[in-house]
Amino acid sequence: MMMKRLLLLSLLVVFTLASGFSQNGKIEFEEYDLDNGLHVILQQDHTTPNIVVSVMYHVGSKNENPEKTGFAHFFEHLMFEGTENIPRHQYDKYVSRAGGELNANTSSDRTYYFEKLPSNQLALGLWLESERMMHAKVEAIGIKTQKGVVIQEKKQSYDNRPYGGILPETMKRAYVKHPYRWITIGDEEHIRNAKDEDFVNFYKEFYVPNNAVLTICGDFEKKDAQKLINDYFAEIPKGTKEIYRPTVVEPAKTAEVRDTVYDNIQLPAVIQAYHIPAVGTPDFYAVDMLSKLMTDGKSSRLYKTLVNDKQLALQMMAFPMPNEHPGLTLAFGIPNMGVDLKNLETEMDSEFAIAREELISEKEFQKLRNKIENELVSSNSTIERRAENLATAYTYFKDSERVNKELEKYFAVTKEDIRKVAKKYFVPTNRVVLYYMPKQN
């Protein structure tokens, strides 16, 4: 029996070290900077035959000119058009022919590109991303093509989609000064009317090594990776334009914003959007725990009370936005047949009032901590998520090690802290309320 335990312990240690985790569960990685400012993060995991090569650029919709919105998201599309050395519409074919996959996404705060490839294709992934950074073709034919693609996406995802207008309608009422007041898709007319040189200037400002993080996770040898990184990225010149970082601070809210919006929908909805602190700030962790308690999943307070117990709502959902600058948490409810929106809103308010007045029970508190622990462990369980988490930590905080500190920050939150942030942030004067109604004939 003792031999079996020793064998299992030995295998566990070997697996832990091979997967890039220390014996205390921390993610192990190395990082350094190239002379041109590119930050590099290397995270080895020899338990998988794959690698993820990713680049995160510190540019999102909040970095845009208010008269030229949608550029960050537009570039997510344009960067697959081709480069000086990659013909148009061939970028993704290099990856698929190698047995890999690729994707990209844009938020208010950053743009992220990645390739997942067999581990023997590291050079390919690095070449592709270096081409994107240095030689992308920002030219008329690609710009014209992607203008059509992005405008069509806006129509499908927002203009013609049931409840698709909730986010833009909420954001433009929640913010009066901060660039979060527009969403990443931007304004159709801004994209349509933008000149080619506008896009060229955007590329030269933001798609530079000193505004990017290169992350490699998976099965690779460090010496090989460092040589290839140097070969493909070291000669890319550092950006010379000043990188725009918005410093505007949204004024503190002192009164509720309330409105009614009509859309092509069958069922009405009530939306409550509460202003919350920026991700990573001391209050954020308590706010995030409260948000999960109230609106995350079918066991959350709002769902359990309003959908299951009182049957006032058909659905309760949440859209948390943990942004680099102070963001929002949206609670979204669709009333049951015959239930007035005001009645549903009143019951939602009652649940938040309880959170402001009463400490969370020990049972709920432990369940919440367990849920967060499971989510954090899961979020780092794959090389895809690990690469993004490491890149995000460095991009937002210049501290990649934050990926190993999140759980202790959540576990430092007390029941009293949760009640305190409920009183501070989840109050009527700090929110937008929208009644989302079917269009009247």
CSV table of C-alpha atoms in Angstrom, one decimal:
chain,number,residue,atom,x,y,z
A,1,MET,CA,0.0,0.0,0.0
A,2,MET,CA,2.8,2.4,0.9
A,3,MET,CA,4.5,1.7,-2.4
A,4,LYS,CA,1.3,2.5,-4.3
A,5,ARG,CA,1.0,5.8,-2.5
A,6,LEU,CA,4.6,6.7,-3.2
A,7,LEU,CA,4.1,5.8,-6.9
A,8,LEU,CA,0.9,7.9,-7.1
A,9,LEU,CA,2.7,10.8,-5.4
A,10,SER,CA,5.6,10.5,-7.8
A,11,LEU,CA,3.3,10.4,-10.8
A,12,LEU,CA,1.4,13.5,-9.5
A,13,VAL,CA,4.7,15.4,-9.0
A,14,VAL,CA,5.9,14.5,-12.5
A,15,PHE,CA,2.5,15.5,-14.0
A,16,THR,CA,2.4,18.7,-12.1
A,17,LEU,CA,5.9,19.8,-13.2
A,18,ALA,CA,5.3,18.7,-16.8
A,19,SER,CA,2.1,20.7,-17.0
A,20,GLY,CA,3.7,23.9,-16.0
A,21,PHE,CA,2.2,24.1,-12.5
A,22,SER,CA,4.2,24.1,-9.3
A,23,GLN,CA,3.4,21.7,-6.6
A,24,ASN,CA,1.3,24.3,-4.8
A,25,GLY,CA,-0.8,24.7,-8.0
A,26,LYS,CA,0.7,28.0,-9.2
A,27,ILE,CA,1.3,28.5,-12.9
A,28,GLU,CA,5.0,28.5,-13.7
A,29,PHE,CA,6.2,30.8,-16.5
A,30,GLU,CA,9.0,32.9,-17.7
A,31,GLU,CA,8.8,36.4,-19.1
A,32,TYR,CA,11.1,39.0,-20.6
A,33,ASP,CA,11.2,42.0,-22.9
A,34,LEU,CA,12.7,42.5,-26.3
A,35,ASP,CA,14.6,45.7,-27.0
A,36,ASN,CA,11.6,46.9,-29.2
A,37,GLY,CA,9.3,46.7,-26.2
A,38,LEU,CA,7.5,43.4,-27.0
A,39,HIS,CA,6.7,41.6,-23.8
A,40,VAL,CA,7.2,37.8,-24.0
A,41,ILE,CA,5.6,35.2,-21.7
A,42,LEU,CA,6.6,31.5,-22.0
A,43,GLN,CA,4.6,28.8,-20.2
A,44,GLN,CA,5.6,25.2,-20.9
A,45,ASP,CA,3.2,22.4,-20.6
A,46,HIS,CA,4.5,19.0,-21.8
A,47,THR,CA,1.3,17.1,-21.1
A,48,THR,CA,-0.2,18.3,-24.4
A,49,PRO,CA,1.1,17.8,-28.0
A,50,ASN,CA,0.0,21.3,-28.8
A,51,ILE,CA,1.0,24.9,-28.5
A,52,VAL,CA,-0.8,28.2,-28.4
A,53,VAL,CA,0.8,31.3,-29.9
A,54,SER,CA,-1.0,34.5,-29.0
A,55,VAL,CA,-0.6,38.2,-29.2
A,56,MET,CA,-2.6,40.7,-27.2
A,57,TYR,CA,-2.6,44.3,-28.3
A,58,HIS,CA,-3.5,46.9,-25.7
A,59,VAL,CA,-6.1,48.5,-27.8
A,60,GLY,CA,-9.9,48.3,-27.7
A,61,SER,CA,-12.8,50.4,-28.4
A,62,LYS,CA,-12.0,52.8,-25.6
A,63,ASN,CA,-8.8,53.9,-27.5
A,64,GLU,CA,-10.8,55.1,-30.4
A,65,ASN,CA,-11.6,58.6,-31.6
A,66,PRO,CA,-15.3,59.3,-30.7
A,67,GLU,CA,-15.8,60.3,-34.3
A,68,LYS,CA,-14.2,57.1,-35.6
A,69,THR,CA,-15.6,54.3,-33.5
A,70,GLY,CA,-15.4,50.6,-34.3
A,71,PHE,CA,-11.8,50.6,-35.5
A,72,ALA,CA,-10.4,48.1,-32.9
A,73,HIS,CA,-13.0,45.6,-33.9
A,74,PHE,CA,-12.6,46.4,-37.6
A,75,PHE,CA,-8.9,45.5,-37.3
A,76,GLU,CA,-9.7,42.1,-35.8
A,77,HIS,CA,-11.2,41.3,-39.2
A,78,LEU,CA,-8.7,43.2,-41.3
A,79,MET,CA,-5.7,41.4,-39.8
A,80,PHE,CA,-6.8,38.2,-41.6
A,81,GLU,CA,-6.8,39.9,-45.0
A,82,GLY,CA,-3.1,39.1,-45.7
A,83,THR,CA,0.3,40.6,-45.5
A,84,GLU,CA,3.2,41.5,-47.8
A,85,ASN,CA,4.2,37.8,-47.6
A,86,ILE,CA,0.8,36.1,-47.2
A,87,PRO,CA,-1.7,36.4,-50.1
A,88,ARG,CA,-5.3,37.5,-49.4
A,89,HIS,CA,-7.5,34.9,-47.8
A,90,GLN,CA,-4.6,32.6,-47.2
A,91,TYR,CA,-3.8,33.5,-43.6
A,92,ASP,CA,-6.1,30.9,-42.0
A,93,LYS,CA,-5.2,28.3,-44.6
A,94,TYR,CA,-1.7,28.1,-43.3
A,95,VAL,CA,-3.1,27.1,-39.9
A,96,SER,CA,-5.7,24.7,-41.1
A,97,ARG,CA,-3.2,22.9,-43.4
A,98,ALA,CA,-1.0,22.4,-40.3
A,99,GLY,CA,-3.8,20.9,-38.4
A,100,GLY,CA,-4.4,23.9,-36.2
A,101,GLU,CA,-7.1,26.5,-35.5
A,102,LEU,CA,-7.1,30.2,-35.0
A,103,ASN,CA,-9.3,33.0,-33.8
A,104,ALA,CA,-9.5,36.6,-32.5
A,105,ASN,CA,-11.6,38.7,-30.3
A,106,THR,CA,-12.0,42.4,-29.3
A,107,SER,CA,-13.1,44.0,-26.1
A,108,SER,CA,-13.4,47.6,-24.9
A,109,ASP,CA,-9.8,47.3,-23.7
A,110,ARG,CA,-7.7,44.9,-25.8
A,111,THR,CA,-7.6,42.9,-29.1
A,112,TYR,CA,-6.4,39.3,-28.9
A,113,TYR,CA,-5.2,36.9,-31.6
A,114,PHE,CA,-4.2,33.3,-31.2
A,115,GLU,CA,-3.3,30.1,-33.1
A,116,LYS,CA,-3.5,26.6,-31.6
A,117,LEU,CA,-1.1,24.3,-33.4
A,118,PRO,CA,0.7,21.0,-33.2
A,119,SER,CA,3.8,21.5,-31.1
A,120,ASN,CA,6.1,21.1,-34.1
A,121,GLN,CA,4.5,24.1,-35.7
A,122,LEU,CA,5.9,26.8,-33.4
A,123,ALA,CA,7.8,28.5,-36.1
A,124,LEU,CA,4.6,28.8,-38.2
A,125,GLY,CA,2.7,30.4,-35.4
A,126,LEU,CA,5.4,32.9,-34.7
A,127,TRP,CA,5.9,33.8,-38.3
A,128,LEU,CA,2.1,34.4,-38.8
A,129,GLU,CA,1.9,36.8,-35.8
A,130,SER,CA,5.1,38.6,-36.8
A,131,GLU,CA,3.7,39.1,-40.2
A,132,ARG,CA,0.5,40.5,-38.7
A,133,MET,CA,2.5,42.9,-36.6
A,134,MET,CA,5.0,44.1,-39.2
A,135,HIS,CA,3.6,43.5,-42.7
A,136,ALA,CA,-0.2,43.5,-42.6
A,137,LYS,CA,-1.7,44.9,-45.7
A,138,VAL,CA,-3.8,47.9,-44.7
A,139,GLU,CA,-5.0,48.7,-48.2
A,140,ALA,CA,-8.0,49.7,-50.2
A,141,ILE,CA,-9.2,46.2,-51.3
A,142,GLY,CA,-9.1,44.7,-47.9
A,143,ILE,CA,-10.6,47.7,-46.2
A,144,LYS,CA,-13.5,47.8,-48.6
A,145,THR,CA,-14.1,44.1,-48.1
A,146,GLN,CA,-14.1,44.3,-44.4
A,147,LYS,CA,-16.3,47.4,-44.3
A,148,GLY,CA,-19.0,45.3,-45.8
A,149,VAL,CA,-18.4,42.4,-43.4
A,150,VAL,CA,-18.4,44.5,-40.3
A,151,ILE,CA,-21.5,46.5,-41.3
A,152,GLN,CA,-23.3,43.2,-42.0
A,153,GLU,CA,-22.2,41.8,-38.7
A,154,LYS,CA,-23.6,44.9,-36.9
A,155,LYS,CA,-27.0,44.4,-38.6
A,156,GLN,CA,-27.1,40.7,-37.7
A,157,SER,CA,-25.8,40.9,-34.2
A,158,TYR,CA,-27.3,44.1,-33.0
A,159,ASP,CA,-29.8,45.9,-35.3
A,160,ASN,CA,-31.9,42.9,-36.4
A,161,ARG,CA,-31.4,40.5,-33.5
A,162,PRO,CA,-34.0,40.3,-30.7
A,163,TYR,CA,-32.7,42.2,-27.6
A,164,GLY,CA,-29.6,43.0,-29.6
A,165,GLY,CA,-29.9,46.6,-28.8
A,166,ILE,CA,-29.7,46.1,-25.0
A,167,LEU,CA,-26.0,46.7,-24.7
A,168,PRO,CA,-25.7,49.8,-26.9
A,169,GLU,CA,-28.8,51.3,-25.5
A,170,THR,CA,-27.5,50.7,-21.9
A,171,MET,CA,-24.0,51.9,-22.5
A,172,LYS,CA,-24.9,55.2,-24.1
A,173,ARG,CA,-27.1,56.0,-21.0
A,174,ALA,CA,-24.6,54.7,-18.4
A,175,TYR,CA,-21.7,56.8,-19.6
A,176,VAL,CA,-21.6,60.4,-20.6
A,177,LYS,CA,-17.9,61.0,-20.9
A,178,HIS,CA,-16.0,57.7,-20.9
A,179,PRO,CA,-15.5,55.9,-24.2
A,180,TYR,CA,-17.2,52.9,-22.8
A,181,ARG,CA,-20.3,54.8,-24.0
A,182,TRP,CA,-20.0,53.1,-27.4
A,183,ILE,CA,-19.7,49.4,-27.9
A,184,THR,CA,-16.9,47.6,-29.8
A,185,ILE,CA,-18.9,47.2,-33.1
A,186,GLY,CA,-18.9,51.0,-33.3
A,187,ASP,CA,-21.0,53.3,-35.5
A,188,GLU,CA,-21.8,52.0,-38.9
A,189,GLU,CA,-21.4,55.5,-40.5
A,190,HIS,CA,-18.0,55.9,-38.9
A,191,ILE,CA,-16.8,52.7,-40.5
A,192,ARG,CA,-18.5,53.4,-43.8
A,193,ASN,CA,-17.0,57.0,-44.1
A,194,ALA,CA,-13.5,56.3,-42.7
A,195,LYS,CA,-10.7,56.9,-45.2
A,196,ASP,CA,-8.0,54.4,-45.9
A,197,GLU,CA,-5.4,56.6,-44.3
A,198,ASP,CA,-7.4,56.6,-41.0
A,199,PHE,CA,-7.0,52.8,-40.8
A,200,VAL,CA,-3.3,53.0,-41.8
A,201,ASN,CA,-2.7,55.5,-38.9
A,202,PHE,CA,-4.6,53.3,-36.5
A,203,TYR,CA,-2.3,50.4,-37.4
A,204,LYS,CA,0.9,52.4,-37.1
A,205,GLU,CA,-0.2,53.6,-33.6
A,206,PHE,CA,-1.4,50.5,-32.0
A,207,TYR,CA,-0.1,47.4,-33.8
A,208,VAL,CA,3.5,47.9,-32.6
A,209,PRO,CA,5.6,45.6,-30.4
A,210,ASN,CA,5.7,48.0,-27.5
A,211,ASN,CA,1.9,47.8,-27.3
A,212,ALA,CA,1.7,44.0,-27.4
A,213,VAL,CA,2.3,40.8,-25.4
A,214,LEU,CA,3.4,37.6,-27.1
A,215,THR,CA,2.5,34.5,-25.1
A,216,ILE,CA,3.4,30.9,-25.9
A,217,CYS,CA,1.8,28.1,-23.9
A,218,GLY,CA,2.2,24.3,-24.4
A,219,ASP,CA,4.8,21.8,-25.5
A,220,PHE,CA,7.9,23.6,-26.6
A,221,GLU,CA,11.6,23.9,-25.7
A,222,LYS,CA,12.5,27.2,-24.2
A,223,LYS,CA,15.8,27.7,-26.1
A,224,ASP,CA,14.1,26.9,-29.4
A,225,ALA,CA,11.3,29.3,-28.6
A,226,GLN,CA,13.6,32.2,-27.6
A,227,LYS,CA,15.6,31.8,-30.8
A,228,LEU,CA,12.5,31.8,-33.0
A,229,ILE,CA,11.1,34.8,-31.2
A,230,ASN,CA,14.3,36.7,-31.7
A,231,ASP,CA,14.4,35.7,-35.4
A,232,TYR,CA,10.8,36.8,-36.1
A,233,PHE,CA,10.2,39.7,-33.8
A,234,ALA,CA,13.5,41.4,-32.7
A,235,GLU,CA,13.8,43.4,-35.9
A,236,ILE,CA,10.3,44.8,-35.8
A,237,PRO,CA,10.8,48.5,-35.1
A,238,LYS,CA,9.3,50.0,-32.0
A,239,GLY,CA,6.3,52.2,-32.6
A,240,THR,CA,7.1,55.9,-32.8
A,241,LYS,CA,3.6,57.3,-32.4
A,242,GLU,CA,2.3,58.2,-28.9
A,243,ILE,CA,-0.1,55.5,-28.0
A,244,TYR,CA,-3.4,57.0,-26.9
A,245,ARG,CA,-4.6,56.0,-23.5
A,246,PRO,CA,-7.9,57.6,-22.4
A,247,THR,CA,-7.6,59.3,-19.0
A,248,VAL,CA,-11.2,60.6,-18.7
A,249,VAL,CA,-13.0,59.6,-15.5
A,250,GLU,CA,-16.7,59.0,-15.7
A,251,PRO,CA,-18.4,61.3,-13.1
A,252,ALA,CA,-19.8,59.6,-10.1
A,253,LYS,CA,-23.5,58.9,-10.4
A,254,THR,CA,-25.9,60.7,-8.1
A,255,ALA,CA,-29.2,59.9,-9.8
A,256,GLU,CA,-30.8,56.9,-11.4
A,257,VAL,CA,-31.1,57.0,-15.2
A,258,ARG,CA,-34.4,55.5,-16.4
A,259,ASP,CA,-35.8,55.1,-19.9
A,260,THR,CA,-38.0,53.0,-22.2
A,261,VAL,CA,-36.8,51.5,-25.4
A,262,TYR,CA,-38.9,49.9,-28.1
A,263,ASP,CA,-37.6,47.1,-30.3
A,264,ASN,CA,-38.8,44.3,-32.6
A,265,ILE,CA,-39.3,41.8,-29.8
A,266,GLN,CA,-42.1,39.6,-28.6
A,267,LEU,CA,-41.6,39.8,-24.8
A,268,PRO,CA,-40.7,42.9,-22.7
A,269,ALA,CA,-37.7,42.9,-20.4
A,270,VAL,CA,-36.3,45.0,-17.6
A,271,ILE,CA,-32.6,45.8,-17.4
A,272,GLN,CA,-30.8,47.1,-14.4
A,273,ALA,CA,-27.2,48.2,-15.0
A,274,TYR,CA,-25.1,49.0,-11.9
A,275,HIS,CA,-21.8,50.8,-12.1
A,276,ILE,CA,-19.0,48.7,-10.7
A,277,PRO,CA,-15.2,49.3,-10.0
A,278,ALA,CA,-12.5,48.4,-12.4
A,279,VAL,CA,-11.2,44.8,-12.5
A,280,GLY,CA,-8.5,44.1,-10.0
A,281,THR,CA,-9.3,47.0,-7.6
A,282,PRO,CA,-9.9,46.0,-4.0
A,283,ASP,CA,-13.7,46.4,-4.2
A,284,PHE,CA,-13.9,44.5,-7.5
A,285,TYR,CA,-13.6,41.1,-5.9
A,286,ALA,CA,-16.4,41.6,-3.4
A,287,VAL,CA,-18.6,43.1,-6.2
A,288,ASP,CA,-17.9,40.1,-8.4
A,289,MET,CA,-18.9,37.7,-5.6
A,290,LEU,CA,-22.1,39.7,-5.0
A,291,SER,CA,-22.9,39.7,-8.7
A,292,LYS,CA,-22.5,35.9,-8.8
A,293,LEU,CA,-24.6,35.5,-5.7
A,294,MET,CA,-27.4,37.6,-7.2
A,295,THR,CA,-27.5,36.8,-10.9
A,296,ASP,CA,-25.1,34.0,-11.9
A,297,GLY,CA,-26.9,30.8,-12.8
A,298,LYS,CA,-30.1,29.0,-11.8
A,299,SER,CA,-29.1,28.8,-8.2
A,300,SER,CA,-28.6,32.6,-7.9
A,301,ARG,CA,-30.9,34.6,-5.7
A,302,LEU,CA,-32.7,36.4,-8.4
A,303,TYR,CA,-33.3,33.3,-10.5
A,304,LYS,CA,-34.3,31.1,-7.6
A,305,THR,CA,-36.7,33.7,-6.1
A,306,LEU,CA,-38.2,35.3,-9.2
A,307,VAL,CA,-38.2,32.4,-11.6
A,308,ASN,CA,-38.6,29.3,-9.4
A,309,ASP,CA,-40.3,30.4,-6.2
A,310,LYS,CA,-42.5,33.4,-7.2
A,311,GLN,CA,-42.7,32.5,-10.9
A,312,LEU,CA,-42.6,36.2,-11.8
A,313,ALA,CA,-40.0,35.8,-14.5
A,314,LEU,CA,-39.4,33.5,-17.4
A,315,GLN,CA,-35.7,34.2,-17.4
A,316,MET,CA,-33.1,36.0,-15.3
A,317,MET,CA,-29.7,36.6,-16.7
A,318,ALA,CA,-26.6,38.6,-16.0
A,319,PHE,CA,-24.0,40.4,-18.2
A,320,PRO,CA,-21.0,41.3,-16.0
A,321,MET,CA,-18.4,43.6,-17.6
A,322,PRO,CA,-15.1,43.4,-15.7
A,323,ASN,CA,-13.3,46.1,-17.6
A,324,GLU,CA,-9.9,47.8,-17.2
A,325,HIS,CA,-11.7,50.9,-16.2
A,326,PRO,CA,-14.9,51.0,-14.1
A,327,GLY,CA,-17.6,48.9,-15.8
A,328,LEU,CA,-21.1,47.6,-15.3
A,329,THR,CA,-23.0,44.6,-14.1
A,330,LEU,CA,-26.3,44.1,-16.0
A,331,ALA,CA,-29.3,42.2,-14.5
A,332,PHE,CA,-31.8,41.2,-17.2
A,333,GLY,CA,-35.2,39.8,-16.6
A,334,ILE,CA,-38.1,38.7,-18.8
A,335,PRO,CA,-41.4,38.7,-16.9
A,336,ASN,CA,-43.8,35.8,-16.9
A,337,MET,CA,-47.1,36.1,-18.8
A,338,GLY,CA,-49.4,38.7,-17.1
A,339,VAL,CA,-46.6,40.1,-14.9
A,340,ASP,CA,-46.1,43.8,-15.1
A,341,LEU,CA,-42.5,45.1,-15.6
A,342,LYS,CA,-42.9,47.3,-12.6
A,343,ASN,CA,-43.8,44.3,-10.4
A,344,LEU,CA,-40.7,42.4,-11.6
A,345,GLU,CA,-38.5,45.4,-11.0
A,346,THR,CA,-39.8,45.9,-7.5
A,347,GLU,CA,-39.0,42.2,-6.7
A,348,MET,CA,-35.6,42.6,-8.1
A,349,ASP,CA,-35.0,45.7,-6.0
A,350,SER,CA,-36.2,43.7,-2.9
A,351,GLU,CA,-33.5,41.1,-3.5
A,352,PHE,CA,-30.8,43.8,-3.7
A,353,ALA,CA,-32.2,45.5,-0.6
A,354,ILE,CA,-31.7,42.2,1.3
A,355,ALA,CA,-28.1,42.1,0.1
A,356,ARG,CA,-27.6,45.6,1.4
A,357,GLU,CA,-29.2,44.9,4.8
A,358,GLU,CA,-28.3,41.3,5.7
A,359,LEU,CA,-25.1,39.4,5.8
A,360,ILE,CA,-24.9,36.5,3.3
A,361,SER,CA,-25.4,33.2,5.1
A,362,GLU,CA,-22.5,30.9,5.8
A,363,LYS,CA,-23.9,28.2,3.5
A,364,GLU,CA,-24.2,30.7,0.6
A,365,PHE,CA,-20.8,32.1,1.4
A,366,GLN,CA,-19.0,28.8,1.2
A,367,LYS,CA,-20.9,27.8,-1.9
A,368,LEU,CA,-19.8,31.0,-3.5
A,369,ARG,CA,-16.2,30.5,-2.6
A,370,ASN,CA,-16.3,27.0,-3.9
A,371,LYS,CA,-17.8,28.2,-7.2
A,372,ILE,CA,-15.2,30.8,-7.6
A,373,GLU,CA,-12.4,28.4,-6.9
A,374,ASN,CA,-13.8,25.9,-9.4
A,375,GLU,CA,-14.1,28.7,-12.0
A,376,LEU,CA,-10.5,29.9,-11.5
A,377,VAL,CA,-9.1,26.4,-11.7
A,378,SER,CA,-11.1,25.7,-14.8
A,379,SER,CA,-10.0,29.0,-16.4
A,380,ASN,CA,-6.4,27.9,-16.2
A,381,SER,CA,-6.8,24.3,-17.1
A,382,THR,CA,-6.2,24.6,-20.8
A,383,ILE,CA,-3.3,26.2,-22.7
A,384,GLU,CA,-5.8,28.4,-24.6
A,385,ARG,CA,-7.2,29.9,-21.5
A,386,ARG,CA,-3.8,30.1,-19.7
A,387,ALA,CA,-2.3,32.0,-22.6
A,388,GLU,CA,-5.1,34.6,-22.6
A,389,ASN,CA,-5.1,34.9,-18.8
A,390,LEU,CA,-1.4,35.5,-18.6
A,391,ALA,CA,-1.6,38.1,-21.5
A,392,THR,CA,-4.5,39.9,-19.8
A,393,ALA,CA,-2.8,40.1,-16.5
A,394,TYR,CA,0.3,41.7,-18.1
A,395,THR,CA,-1.7,44.0,-20.4
A,396,TYR,CA,-4.0,45.4,-17.7
A,397,PHE,CA,-1.6,45.4,-14.7
A,398,LYS,CA,1.9,44.8,-16.0
A,399,ASP,CA,1.9,41.9,-13.6
A,400,SER,CA,1.6,38.5,-15.2
A,401,GLU,CA,1.9,36.9,-11.7
A,402,ARG,CA,-1.6,38.1,-10.9
A,403,VAL,CA,-2.9,34.8,-12.5
A,404,ASN,CA,-1.6,33.2,-9.4
A,405,LYS,CA,-3.0,35.7,-6.9
A,406,GLU,CA,-6.7,35.8,-7.9
A,407,LEU,CA,-7.9,33.1,-5.6
A,408,GLU,CA,-6.3,34.6,-2.6
A,409,LYS,CA,-7.8,38.0,-3.4
A,410,TYR,CA,-11.3,36.4,-3.7
A,411,PHE,CA,-10.8,34.4,-0.5
A,412,ALA,CA,-9.8,37.6,1.4
A,413,VAL,CA,-13.3,38.9,0.8
A,414,THR,CA,-15.5,38.7,3.9
A,415,LYS,CA,-19.2,38.5,4.2
A,416,GLU,CA,-19.1,42.0,5.6
A,417,ASP,CA,-17.2,43.2,2.5
A,418,ILE,CA,-20.0,41.8,0.3
A,419,ARG,CA,-22.6,43.7,2.2
A,420,LYS,CA,-20.5,46.8,2.1
A,421,VAL,CA,-20.2,46.9,-1.7
A,422,ALA,CA,-23.9,46.1,-1.9
A,423,LYS,CA,-24.6,49.3,0.0
A,424,LYS,CA,-22.0,51.3,-2.1
A,425,TYR,CA,-22.6,50.1,-5.6
A,426,PHE,CA,-26.0,48.2,-5.9
A,427,VAL,CA,-28.2,51.2,-5.1
A,428,PRO,CA,-30.8,53.0,-7.3
A,429,THR,CA,-28.7,56.2,-7.7
A,430,ASN,CA,-25.8,54.2,-9.3
A,431,ARG,CA,-27.7,52.5,-12.1
A,432,VAL,CA,-29.5,52.6,-15.4
A,433,VAL,CA,-32.9,51.0,-15.6
A,434,LEU,CA,-34.4,50.3,-19.1
A,435,TYR,CA,-37.8,49.0,-19.9
A,436,TYR,CA,-37.3,47.1,-23.1
A,437,MET,CA,-40.7,46.9,-24.9
A,438,PRO,CA,-42.1,45.5,-28.1
A,439,LYS,CA,-42.7,48.1,-30.7
A,440,GLN,CA,-46.2,49.4,-30.8
A,441,ASN,CA,-48.2,49.0,-34.1
